């Protein structure tokens, strides 16, 4: 088991990852971080060009 939230335990086989391209770091990080089932969020650059 990785960890618990209340009574729910999370196993490695049930974890999924998503990568999203968004124009702002902090607002989406805060919004997604408060969604049920989200274990961790991270923000950063994924390549591309600076305007």
PDB file of C-alpha atoms in Angstrom, residues 18-50:
ATOM      1  CA  UNK A  18      -2.002  12.369 -16.662  1.00  0.00           C
ATOM      2  CA  UNK A  19       0.052  15.172 -18.226  1.00  0.00           C
ATOM      3  CA  UNK A  20      -1.764  18.376 -19.129  1.00  0.00           C
ATOM      4  CA  UNK A  21      -0.537  21.391 -21.081  1.00  0.00           C
ATOM      5  CA  UNK A  22      -1.917  24.576 -19.562  1.00  0.00           C
ATOM      6  CA  UNK A  23      -0.965  28.247 -19.705  1.00  0.00           C
ATOM      7  CA  UNK A  24      -0.650  28.768 -15.960  1.00  0.00           C
ATOM      8  CA  UNK A  25       0.983  26.677 -13.251  1.00  0.00           C
ATOM      9  CA  UNK A  26      -0.591  27.519  -9.940  1.00  0.00           C
ATOM     10  CA  UNK A  27      -4.341  27.736 -10.540  1.00  0.00           C
ATOM     11  CA  UNK A  28      -4.669  24.308 -12.226  1.00  0.00           C
ATOM     12  CA  UNK A  29      -2.288  22.822  -9.637  1.00  0.00           C
ATOM     13  CA  UNK A  30      -4.513  24.064  -6.817  1.00  0.00           C
ATOM     14  CA  UNK A  31      -7.750  23.005  -8.533  1.00  0.00           C
ATOM     15  CA  UNK A  32      -6.621  19.502  -9.499  1.00  0.00           C
ATOM     16  CA  UNK A  33      -4.905  19.005  -6.140  1.00  0.00           C
ATOM     17  CA  UNK A  34      -8.245  19.312  -4.364  1.00  0.00           C
ATOM     18  CA  UNK A  35     -10.074  16.784  -6.529  1.00  0.00           C
ATOM     19  CA  UNK A  36     -11.116  13.492  -4.995  1.00  0.00           C
ATOM     20  CA  UNK A  37      -8.677  10.708  -5.831  1.00  0.00           C
ATOM     21  CA  UNK A  38      -5.739  12.985  -6.732  1.00  0.00           C
ATOM     22  CA  UNK A  39      -2.664  11.878  -4.794  1.00  0.00           C
ATOM     23  CA  UNK A  40      -0.117  14.461  -5.988  1.00  0.00           C
ATOM     24  CA  UNK A  41       0.250  17.279  -8.490  1.00  0.00           C
ATOM     25  CA  UNK A  42       3.456  18.759  -9.915  1.00  0.00           C
ATOM     26  CA  UNK A  43       3.994  21.781 -12.113  1.00  0.00           C
ATOM     27  CA  UNK A  44       6.817  22.658 -14.474  1.00  0.00           C
ATOM     28  CA  UNK A  45       7.925  23.193 -18.040  1.00  0.00           C
ATOM     29  CA  UNK A  46       7.593  20.339 -20.522  1.00  0.00           C
ATOM     30  CA  UNK A  47       9.504  21.860 -23.421  1.00  0.00           C
ATOM     31  CA  UNK A  48       8.401  24.120 -26.210  1.00  0.00           C
ATOM     32  CA  UNK A  49       9.284  27.738 -26.862  1.00  0.00           C
ATOM     33  CA  UNK A  50       9.239  30.764 -24.632  1.00  0.00           C
TER      34      UNK A  50
END
